[in-house]
Coordinates of C-alpha atoms in Angstrom, one line a residue:
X1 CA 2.9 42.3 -7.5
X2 CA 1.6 45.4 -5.8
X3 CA -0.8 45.8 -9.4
X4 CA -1.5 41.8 -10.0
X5 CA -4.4 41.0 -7.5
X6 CA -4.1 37.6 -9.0
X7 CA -0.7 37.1 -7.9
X8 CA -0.7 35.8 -4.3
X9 CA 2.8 35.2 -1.7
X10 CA 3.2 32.2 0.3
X11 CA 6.3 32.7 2.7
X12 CA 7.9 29.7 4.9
X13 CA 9.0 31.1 7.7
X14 CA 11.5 29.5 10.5
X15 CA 10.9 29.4 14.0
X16 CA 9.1 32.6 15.7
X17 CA 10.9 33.9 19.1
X18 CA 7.8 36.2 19.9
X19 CA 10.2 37.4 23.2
X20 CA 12.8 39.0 20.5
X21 CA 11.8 42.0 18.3
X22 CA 12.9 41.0 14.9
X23 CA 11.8 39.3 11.7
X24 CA 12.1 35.1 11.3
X25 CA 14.0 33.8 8.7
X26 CA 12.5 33.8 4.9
X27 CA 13.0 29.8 4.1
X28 CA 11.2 29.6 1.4
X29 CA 8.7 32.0 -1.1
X30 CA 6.1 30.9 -3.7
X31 CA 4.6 33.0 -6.1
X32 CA 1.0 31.8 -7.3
X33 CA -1.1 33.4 -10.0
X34 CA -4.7 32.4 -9.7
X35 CA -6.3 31.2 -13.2
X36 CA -9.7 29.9 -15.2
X37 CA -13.3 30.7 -14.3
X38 CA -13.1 31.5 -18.3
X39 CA -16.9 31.3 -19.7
X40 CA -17.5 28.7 -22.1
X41 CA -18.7 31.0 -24.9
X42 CA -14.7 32.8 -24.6
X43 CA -13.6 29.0 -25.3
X44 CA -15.6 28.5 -28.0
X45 CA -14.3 32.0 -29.9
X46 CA -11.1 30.9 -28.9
X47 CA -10.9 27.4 -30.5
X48 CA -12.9 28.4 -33.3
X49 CA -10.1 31.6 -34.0
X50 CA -7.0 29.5 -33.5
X51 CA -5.8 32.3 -30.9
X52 CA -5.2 31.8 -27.1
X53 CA -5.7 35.6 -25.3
X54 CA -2.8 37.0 -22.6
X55 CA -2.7 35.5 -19.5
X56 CA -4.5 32.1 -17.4
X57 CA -1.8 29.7 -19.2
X58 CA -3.3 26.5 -18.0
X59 CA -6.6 26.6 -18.5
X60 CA -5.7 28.2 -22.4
X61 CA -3.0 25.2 -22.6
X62 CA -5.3 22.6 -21.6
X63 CA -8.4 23.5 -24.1
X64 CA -6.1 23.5 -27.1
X65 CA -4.7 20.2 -26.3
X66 CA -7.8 18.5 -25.7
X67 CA -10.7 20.5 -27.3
X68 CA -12.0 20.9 -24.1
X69 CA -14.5 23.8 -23.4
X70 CA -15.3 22.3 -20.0
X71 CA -11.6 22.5 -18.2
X72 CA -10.7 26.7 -18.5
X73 CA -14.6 27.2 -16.2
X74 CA -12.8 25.3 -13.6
X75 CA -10.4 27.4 -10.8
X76 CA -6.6 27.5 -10.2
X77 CA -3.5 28.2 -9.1
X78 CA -0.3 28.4 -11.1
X79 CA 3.2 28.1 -9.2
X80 CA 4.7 31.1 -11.0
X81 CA 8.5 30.2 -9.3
X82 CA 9.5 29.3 -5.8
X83 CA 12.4 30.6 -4.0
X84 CA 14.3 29.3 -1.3
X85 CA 17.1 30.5 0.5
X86 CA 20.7 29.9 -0.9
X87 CA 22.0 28.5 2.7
X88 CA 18.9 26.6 2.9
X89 CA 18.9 24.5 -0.6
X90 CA 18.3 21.1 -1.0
X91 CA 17.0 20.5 2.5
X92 CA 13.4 20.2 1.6
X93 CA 11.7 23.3 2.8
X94 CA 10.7 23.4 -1.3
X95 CA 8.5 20.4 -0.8
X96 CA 6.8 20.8 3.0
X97 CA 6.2 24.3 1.3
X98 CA 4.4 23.0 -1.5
X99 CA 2.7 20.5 0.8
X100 CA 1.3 22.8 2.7
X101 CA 0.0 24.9 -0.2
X102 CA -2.0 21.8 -1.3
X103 CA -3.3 21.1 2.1
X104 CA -4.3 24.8 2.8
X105 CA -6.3 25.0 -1.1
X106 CA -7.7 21.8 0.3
X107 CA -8.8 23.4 3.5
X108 CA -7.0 21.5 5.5
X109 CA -5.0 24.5 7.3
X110 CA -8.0 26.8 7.9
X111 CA -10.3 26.5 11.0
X112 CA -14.1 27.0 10.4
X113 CA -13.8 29.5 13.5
X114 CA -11.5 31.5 11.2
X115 CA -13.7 31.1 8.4
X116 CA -17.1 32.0 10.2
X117 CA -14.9 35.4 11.3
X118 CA -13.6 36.4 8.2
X119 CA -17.0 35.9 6.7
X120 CA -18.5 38.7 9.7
X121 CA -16.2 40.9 9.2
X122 CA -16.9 41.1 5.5
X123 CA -20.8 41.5 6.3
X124 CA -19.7 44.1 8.8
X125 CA -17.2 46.0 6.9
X126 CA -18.2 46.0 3.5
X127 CA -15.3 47.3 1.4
X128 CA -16.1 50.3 -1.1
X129 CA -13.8 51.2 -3.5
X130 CA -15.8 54.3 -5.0
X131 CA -16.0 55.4 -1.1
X132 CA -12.1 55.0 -0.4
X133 CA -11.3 56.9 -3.6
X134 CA -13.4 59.8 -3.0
X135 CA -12.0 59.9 0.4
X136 CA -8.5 60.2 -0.3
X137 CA -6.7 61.1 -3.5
X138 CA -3.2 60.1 -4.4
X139 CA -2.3 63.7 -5.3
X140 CA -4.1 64.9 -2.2
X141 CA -2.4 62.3 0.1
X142 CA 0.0 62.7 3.0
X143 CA 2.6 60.7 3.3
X144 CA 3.7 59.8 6.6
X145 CA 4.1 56.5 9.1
X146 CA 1.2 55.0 9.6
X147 CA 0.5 53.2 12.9
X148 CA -3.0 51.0 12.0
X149 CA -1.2 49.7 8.8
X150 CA -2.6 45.4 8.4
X151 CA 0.0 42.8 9.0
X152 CA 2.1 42.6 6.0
X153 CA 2.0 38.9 6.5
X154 CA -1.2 37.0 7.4
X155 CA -1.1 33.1 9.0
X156 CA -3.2 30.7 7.0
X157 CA -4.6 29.5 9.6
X158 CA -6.7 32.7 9.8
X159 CA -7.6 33.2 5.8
X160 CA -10.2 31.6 4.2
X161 CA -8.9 29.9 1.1
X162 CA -10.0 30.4 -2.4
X163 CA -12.3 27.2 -4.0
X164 CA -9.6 25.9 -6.3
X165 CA -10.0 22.4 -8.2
X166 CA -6.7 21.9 -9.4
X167 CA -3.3 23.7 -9.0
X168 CA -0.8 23.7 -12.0
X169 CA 2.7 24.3 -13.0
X170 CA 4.9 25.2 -16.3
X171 CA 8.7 24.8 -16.5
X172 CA 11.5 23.7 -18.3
X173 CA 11.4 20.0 -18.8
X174 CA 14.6 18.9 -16.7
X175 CA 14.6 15.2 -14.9
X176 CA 15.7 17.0 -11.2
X177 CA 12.4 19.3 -11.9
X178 CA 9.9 16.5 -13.5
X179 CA 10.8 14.3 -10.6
X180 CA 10.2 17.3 -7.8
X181 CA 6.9 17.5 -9.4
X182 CA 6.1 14.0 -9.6
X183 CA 6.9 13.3 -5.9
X184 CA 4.3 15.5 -5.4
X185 CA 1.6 14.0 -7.7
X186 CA 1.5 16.8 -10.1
X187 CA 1.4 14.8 -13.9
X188 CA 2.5 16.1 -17.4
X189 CA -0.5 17.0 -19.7
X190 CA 1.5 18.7 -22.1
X191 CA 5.1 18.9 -23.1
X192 CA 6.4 21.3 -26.4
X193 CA 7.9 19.5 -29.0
X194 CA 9.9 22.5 -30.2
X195 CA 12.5 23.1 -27.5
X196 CA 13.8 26.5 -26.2
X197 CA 16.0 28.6 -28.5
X198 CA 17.9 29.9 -25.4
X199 CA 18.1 27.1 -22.6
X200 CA 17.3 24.3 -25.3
X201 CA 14.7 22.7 -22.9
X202 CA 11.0 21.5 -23.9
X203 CA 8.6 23.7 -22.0
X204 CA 5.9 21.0 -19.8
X205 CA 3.2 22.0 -18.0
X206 CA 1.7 19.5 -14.9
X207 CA -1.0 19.9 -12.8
X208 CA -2.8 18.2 -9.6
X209 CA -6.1 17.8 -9.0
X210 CA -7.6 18.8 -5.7
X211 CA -10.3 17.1 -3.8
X212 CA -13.2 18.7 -4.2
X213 CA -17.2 17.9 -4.5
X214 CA -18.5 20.0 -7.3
X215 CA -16.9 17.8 -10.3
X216 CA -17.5 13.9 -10.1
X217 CA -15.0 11.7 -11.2
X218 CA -15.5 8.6 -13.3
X219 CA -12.7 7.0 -12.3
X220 CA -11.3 5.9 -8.8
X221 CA -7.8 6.3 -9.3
X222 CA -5.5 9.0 -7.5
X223 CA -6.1 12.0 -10.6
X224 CA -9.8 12.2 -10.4
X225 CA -11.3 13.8 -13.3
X226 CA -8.1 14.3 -14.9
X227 CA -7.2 10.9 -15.3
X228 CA -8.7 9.9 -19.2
X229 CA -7.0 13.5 -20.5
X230 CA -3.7 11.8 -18.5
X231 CA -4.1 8.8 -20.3
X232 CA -4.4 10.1 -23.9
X233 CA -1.6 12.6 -23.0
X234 CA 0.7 9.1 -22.0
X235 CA -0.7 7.7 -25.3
X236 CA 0.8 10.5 -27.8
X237 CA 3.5 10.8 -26.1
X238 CA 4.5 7.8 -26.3
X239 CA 4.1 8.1 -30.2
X240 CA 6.0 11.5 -30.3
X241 CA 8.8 9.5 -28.6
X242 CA 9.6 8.3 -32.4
X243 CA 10.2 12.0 -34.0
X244 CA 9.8 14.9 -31.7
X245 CA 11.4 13.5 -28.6
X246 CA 13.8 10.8 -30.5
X247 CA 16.4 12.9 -28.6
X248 CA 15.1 13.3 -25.2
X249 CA 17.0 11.3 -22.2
X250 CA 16.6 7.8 -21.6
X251 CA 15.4 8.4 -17.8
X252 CA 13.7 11.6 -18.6
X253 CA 11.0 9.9 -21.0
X254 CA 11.0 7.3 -19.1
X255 CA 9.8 9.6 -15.8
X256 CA 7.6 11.4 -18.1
X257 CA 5.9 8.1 -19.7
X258 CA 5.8 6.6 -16.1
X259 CA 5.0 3.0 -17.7
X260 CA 3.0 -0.1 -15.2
X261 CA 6.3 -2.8 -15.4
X262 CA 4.8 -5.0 -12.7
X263 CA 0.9 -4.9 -13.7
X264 CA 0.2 -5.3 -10.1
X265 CA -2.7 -2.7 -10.0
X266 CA -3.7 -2.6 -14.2
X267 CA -6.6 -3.8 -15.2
X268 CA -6.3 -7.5 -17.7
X269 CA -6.1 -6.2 -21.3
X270 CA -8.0 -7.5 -24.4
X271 CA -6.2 -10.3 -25.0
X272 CA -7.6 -11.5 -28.2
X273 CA -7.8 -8.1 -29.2
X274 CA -3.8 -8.6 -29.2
X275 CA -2.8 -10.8 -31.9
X276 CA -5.6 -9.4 -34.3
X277 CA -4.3 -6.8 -36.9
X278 CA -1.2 -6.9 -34.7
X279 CA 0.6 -10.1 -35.3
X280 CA 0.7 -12.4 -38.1
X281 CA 1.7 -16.5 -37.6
X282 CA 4.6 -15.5 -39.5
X283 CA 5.9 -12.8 -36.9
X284 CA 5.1 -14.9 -33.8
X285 CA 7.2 -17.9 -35.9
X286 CA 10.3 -15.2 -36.7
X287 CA 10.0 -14.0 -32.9
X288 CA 10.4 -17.9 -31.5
X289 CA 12.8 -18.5 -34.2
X290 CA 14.6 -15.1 -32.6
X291 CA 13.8 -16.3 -28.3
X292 CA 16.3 -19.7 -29.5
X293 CA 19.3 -18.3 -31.2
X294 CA 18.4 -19.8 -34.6
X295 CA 18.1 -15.8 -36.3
X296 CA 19.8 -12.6 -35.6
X297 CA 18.2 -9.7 -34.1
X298 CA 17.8 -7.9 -36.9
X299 CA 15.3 -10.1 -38.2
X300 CA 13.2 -8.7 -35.6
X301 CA 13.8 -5.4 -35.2
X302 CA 10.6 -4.7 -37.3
X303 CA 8.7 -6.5 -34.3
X304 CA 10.1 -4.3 -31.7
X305 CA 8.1 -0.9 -32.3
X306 CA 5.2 -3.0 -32.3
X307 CA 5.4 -4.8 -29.5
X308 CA 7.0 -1.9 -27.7
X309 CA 3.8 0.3 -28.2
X310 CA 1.8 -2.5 -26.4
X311 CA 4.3 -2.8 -23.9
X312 CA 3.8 0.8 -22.7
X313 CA -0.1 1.0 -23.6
X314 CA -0.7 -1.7 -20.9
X315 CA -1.7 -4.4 -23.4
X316 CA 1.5 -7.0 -23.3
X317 CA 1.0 -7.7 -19.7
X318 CA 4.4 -8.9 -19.0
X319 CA 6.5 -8.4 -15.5
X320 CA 10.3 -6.0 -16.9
X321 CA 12.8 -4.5 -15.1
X322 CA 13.4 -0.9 -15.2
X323 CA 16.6 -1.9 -17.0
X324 CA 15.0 -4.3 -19.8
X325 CA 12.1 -1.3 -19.9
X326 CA 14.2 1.4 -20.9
X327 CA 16.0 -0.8 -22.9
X328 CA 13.0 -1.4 -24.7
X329 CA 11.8 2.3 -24.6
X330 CA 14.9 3.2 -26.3
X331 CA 14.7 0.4 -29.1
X332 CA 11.4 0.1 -29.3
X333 CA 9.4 4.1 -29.5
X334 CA 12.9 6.2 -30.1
X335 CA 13.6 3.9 -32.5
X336 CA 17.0 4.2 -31.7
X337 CA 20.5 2.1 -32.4
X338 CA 22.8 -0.1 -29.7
X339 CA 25.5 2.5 -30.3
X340 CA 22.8 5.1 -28.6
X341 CA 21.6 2.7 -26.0
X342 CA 25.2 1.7 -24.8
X343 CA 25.4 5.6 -24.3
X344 CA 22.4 6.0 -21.8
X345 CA 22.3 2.6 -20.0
X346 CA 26.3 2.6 -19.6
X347 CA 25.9 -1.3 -21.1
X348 CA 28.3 -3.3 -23.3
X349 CA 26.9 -4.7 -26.8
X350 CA 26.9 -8.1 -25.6
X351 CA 25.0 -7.0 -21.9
X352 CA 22.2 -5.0 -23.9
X353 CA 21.6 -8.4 -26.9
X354 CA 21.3 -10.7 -23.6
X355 CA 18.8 -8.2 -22.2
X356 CA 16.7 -8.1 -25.9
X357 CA 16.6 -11.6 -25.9
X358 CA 15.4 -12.3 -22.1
X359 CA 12.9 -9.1 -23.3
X360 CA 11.7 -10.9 -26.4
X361 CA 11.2 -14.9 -24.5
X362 CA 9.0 -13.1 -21.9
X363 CA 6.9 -11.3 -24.7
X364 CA 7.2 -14.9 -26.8
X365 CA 6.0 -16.7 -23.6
X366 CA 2.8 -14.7 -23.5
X367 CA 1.9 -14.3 -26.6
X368 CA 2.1 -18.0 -27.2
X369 CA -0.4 -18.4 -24.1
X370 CA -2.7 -16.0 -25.9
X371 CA -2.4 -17.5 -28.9
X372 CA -3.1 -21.0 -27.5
X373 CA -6.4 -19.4 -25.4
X374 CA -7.7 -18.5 -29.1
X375 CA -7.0 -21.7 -30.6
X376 CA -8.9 -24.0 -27.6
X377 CA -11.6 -21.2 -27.9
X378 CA -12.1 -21.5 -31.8
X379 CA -12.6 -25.6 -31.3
X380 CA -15.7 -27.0 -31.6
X381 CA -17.3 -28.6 -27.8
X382 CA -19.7 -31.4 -27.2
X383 CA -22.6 -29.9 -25.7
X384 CA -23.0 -29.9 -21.7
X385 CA -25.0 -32.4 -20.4
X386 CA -26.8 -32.1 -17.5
X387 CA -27.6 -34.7 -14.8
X388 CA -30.7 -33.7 -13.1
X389 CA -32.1 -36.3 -9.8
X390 CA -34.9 -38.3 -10.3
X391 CA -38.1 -37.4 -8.7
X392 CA -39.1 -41.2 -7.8
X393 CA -37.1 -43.9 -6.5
X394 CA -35.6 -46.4 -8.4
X395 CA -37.7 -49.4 -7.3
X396 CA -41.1 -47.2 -8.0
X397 CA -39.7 -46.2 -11.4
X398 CA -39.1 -50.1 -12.3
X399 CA -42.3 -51.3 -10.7
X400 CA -43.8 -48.5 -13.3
X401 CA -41.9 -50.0 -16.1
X402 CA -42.9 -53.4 -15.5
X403 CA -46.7 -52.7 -14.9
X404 CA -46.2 -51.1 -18.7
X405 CA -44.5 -53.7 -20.2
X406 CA -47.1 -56.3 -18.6
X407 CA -50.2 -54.0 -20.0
X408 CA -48.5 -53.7 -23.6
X409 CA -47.9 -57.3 -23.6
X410 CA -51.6 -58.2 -22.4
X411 CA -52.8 -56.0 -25.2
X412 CA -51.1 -57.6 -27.8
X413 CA -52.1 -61.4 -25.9
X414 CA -55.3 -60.3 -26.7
X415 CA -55.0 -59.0 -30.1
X416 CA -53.8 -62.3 -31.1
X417 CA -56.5 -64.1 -29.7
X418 CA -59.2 -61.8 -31.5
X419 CA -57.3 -62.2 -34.3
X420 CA -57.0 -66.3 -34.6
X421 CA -60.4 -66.9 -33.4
X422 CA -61.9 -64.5 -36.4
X423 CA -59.8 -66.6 -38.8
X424 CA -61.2 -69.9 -37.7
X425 CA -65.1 -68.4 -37.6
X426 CA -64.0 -67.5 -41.5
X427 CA -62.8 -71.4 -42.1
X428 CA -66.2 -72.4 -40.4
X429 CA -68.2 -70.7 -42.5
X430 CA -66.9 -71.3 -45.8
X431 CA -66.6 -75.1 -44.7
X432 CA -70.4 -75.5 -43.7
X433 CA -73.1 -75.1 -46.4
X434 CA -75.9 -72.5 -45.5
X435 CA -79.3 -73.9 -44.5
X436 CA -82.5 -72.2 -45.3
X437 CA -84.3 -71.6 -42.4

């Protein structure tokens, strides 16, 4: 610690009696290593050589995952470990001292007084190394007490915090641990598929972003800017779930995958995007065949990675219980038997082919809605007709009618009269003989 300048101690401390002359009691330690600010060109080498360098996990972690050259530039902390005291386990004084590490990176603990002193006595005192060595040497040193020694300890309120924009952990993926972490709105962005030789567990890594102005976030949900590289992390995941993490706990993946069961706050899916390329006539036919009894399970079990996948990527927006969800979780992406389900639900056969079906008539249900939306959609409509006012009132419109009718039927009065008095004129002449004048 004494040679890791990127190492920092955070101590909780019990109540102070300033009246009595001896140390408060140590509740709880945390150990943070500071990370990133890694230039982008060190990124680029990196990705393009296959090789992560010593040290600044995360930031190393994160741009292998997701090709990202952007993420390692950023600044943060790493919870190395925290301790607490064995007569003061499980009584919380791990999470209010996690809380307050979040509040004071956010600046939330720090007063601008403090700030504005810190800053003056840094103008003031400038600090030179080359100075202090040439000063004093180690050899030439003499030790003895020292009475102007610093505070070992220093409140937070009175140092000015480093500019962080995320803080991160990495630990052995156990459910106790995943769900300390996730009370505390740190989420998974990577998980190893090849457990530990030694303690057999899958090595995860989590991290929470802090509010801050100098990234902007495109989304307005609670990660920020980490939420699409959260999303795609749920996504393969949830496809690893078949083969690298077939074996992982039912709750576990289930905390890890952190599925929307109510669809309260998701956003409406594509619905005709649903039954396109995904299911034929003939599967929605064997699945209603399946949701009345007439056909065995098995003659859907084909169906149920498919619809499964759906399920968890927010597509089949369909209300589950946790129950009928992890049910489906195991069945569905661990592809696994009833003999294995019966083992991590605690369920009878007969409990876990009642639950299938009541899964499958709720998926049926919907996908019969959607598939009735695309039919009245593909129909052919009469066209809209629109009724528009008149501009003139009824009598004045007929009055206009009539004064037409009257003026075309005048016109041809007097066609007819021009007509039959020409024809006579003709008779006359041919009848009368032609006088020389």
């Amino acid at each position: 610690m004494a040679d890791a300048p990127a190492h920092h101690m955070f101590i909780l401390l019990g109540p102070v009696d300033k009246s009595k002359n001896h140390l408060p009691d140590i509740l709880c330690v945390i150990q943070v290593c500071l990370e990133g600010q890694i230039s982008r060109e060190s990124v680029l080498k990196s990705l393009r050589d296959g090789r992560q360098p010593h040290g600044d996990q995360i930031p190393w972690k994160f741009s292998e995952q997701f090709r990202d050259t952007v993420f390692p530039s950023l600044s943060g902390a790493r919870i190395v470990r925290i301790a607490v005291h064995p007569s003061a386990m499980k009584l919380g004084y791990g999470s209010i001292a996690v809380d307050l590490l979040t509040r004071y990176y956010e600046g939330q603990l720090t007063s601008i007084d403090a700030i504005d002193g810190e800053k003056e006595d840094e103008e003031t005192h400038p600090v030179s190394v080359t100075e202090a060595a040439e000063k004093v040497s180690l050899l030439e040193e003499t030790v003895k007490p020292r009475s102007d020694l610093p505070h070992l300890l220093v409140h937070l309120s009175e140092r000015r915090p480093e500019k962080l924009h995320y803080i991160g952990v990495s630990f052995g993926l156990t459910l106790n641990l995943f769900r300390f972490w996730r009370k505390h709105k740190f989420a998974p962005f990577y998980i190893c598929q090849i457990p530990n030789g030694v303690t057999g567990e899958h090595t995860c890594m989590v991290i929470k972003p802090l509010t801050n102005d100098d990234i902007e976030a495109s989304g307005s949900d609670e990660w920020g800017f980490f939420s699409p590289f959260y999303q795609d992390f749920r996504r393969r995941f949830a496809r690893f779930l078949g083969s690298s993490f077939k074996a992982m706990e039912c709750k576990l993946a289930m905390s890890v995958l952190n599925p929307e069961i109510n669809f309260t706050k998701s956003e409406p899916a594509a619905e005709n995007e649903l039954l396109n390329g995904v299911l034929s006539p003939h599967d929605l036919n064997r699945l209603e065949a399946y949701t009345r009894r007439l056909v065995d399970f098995n003659m859907i079990l084909d169906l149920l990675p498919i619809l499964a996948h759906q399920y968890f990527g927010e597509k089949l927006r369909v209300a589950l219980s946790p129950v009928q969800a992890s049910l489906l979780l195991c069945m569905g992406l661990q592809n696994q038997d009833i003999t294995y389900v019966k083992g991590q639900l605690n369920l009878n056969r007969s409990d876990i082919l009642v639950l299938l079906i009541k899964i499958m008539q709720k998926f049926y249900k919907y996908l019969h809605k959607v598939a009735a939306k695309e039919i009245e959609s593909a129909l052919p409509r009469l066209k809209k007709v629109e009724m528009l006012p008149h501009s003139i009132s009824l009598d004045d419109e007929l009055n206009a009618a009539a004064k037409q009718v009257m003026g075309k039927m005048k016109a041809e009065s007097e066609g007819l009269l021009n007509q039959k008095f020409c024809s006579v004129m003709q008779l006359w002449a041919k009848k009368l003989p032609l006088r020389k004048l």
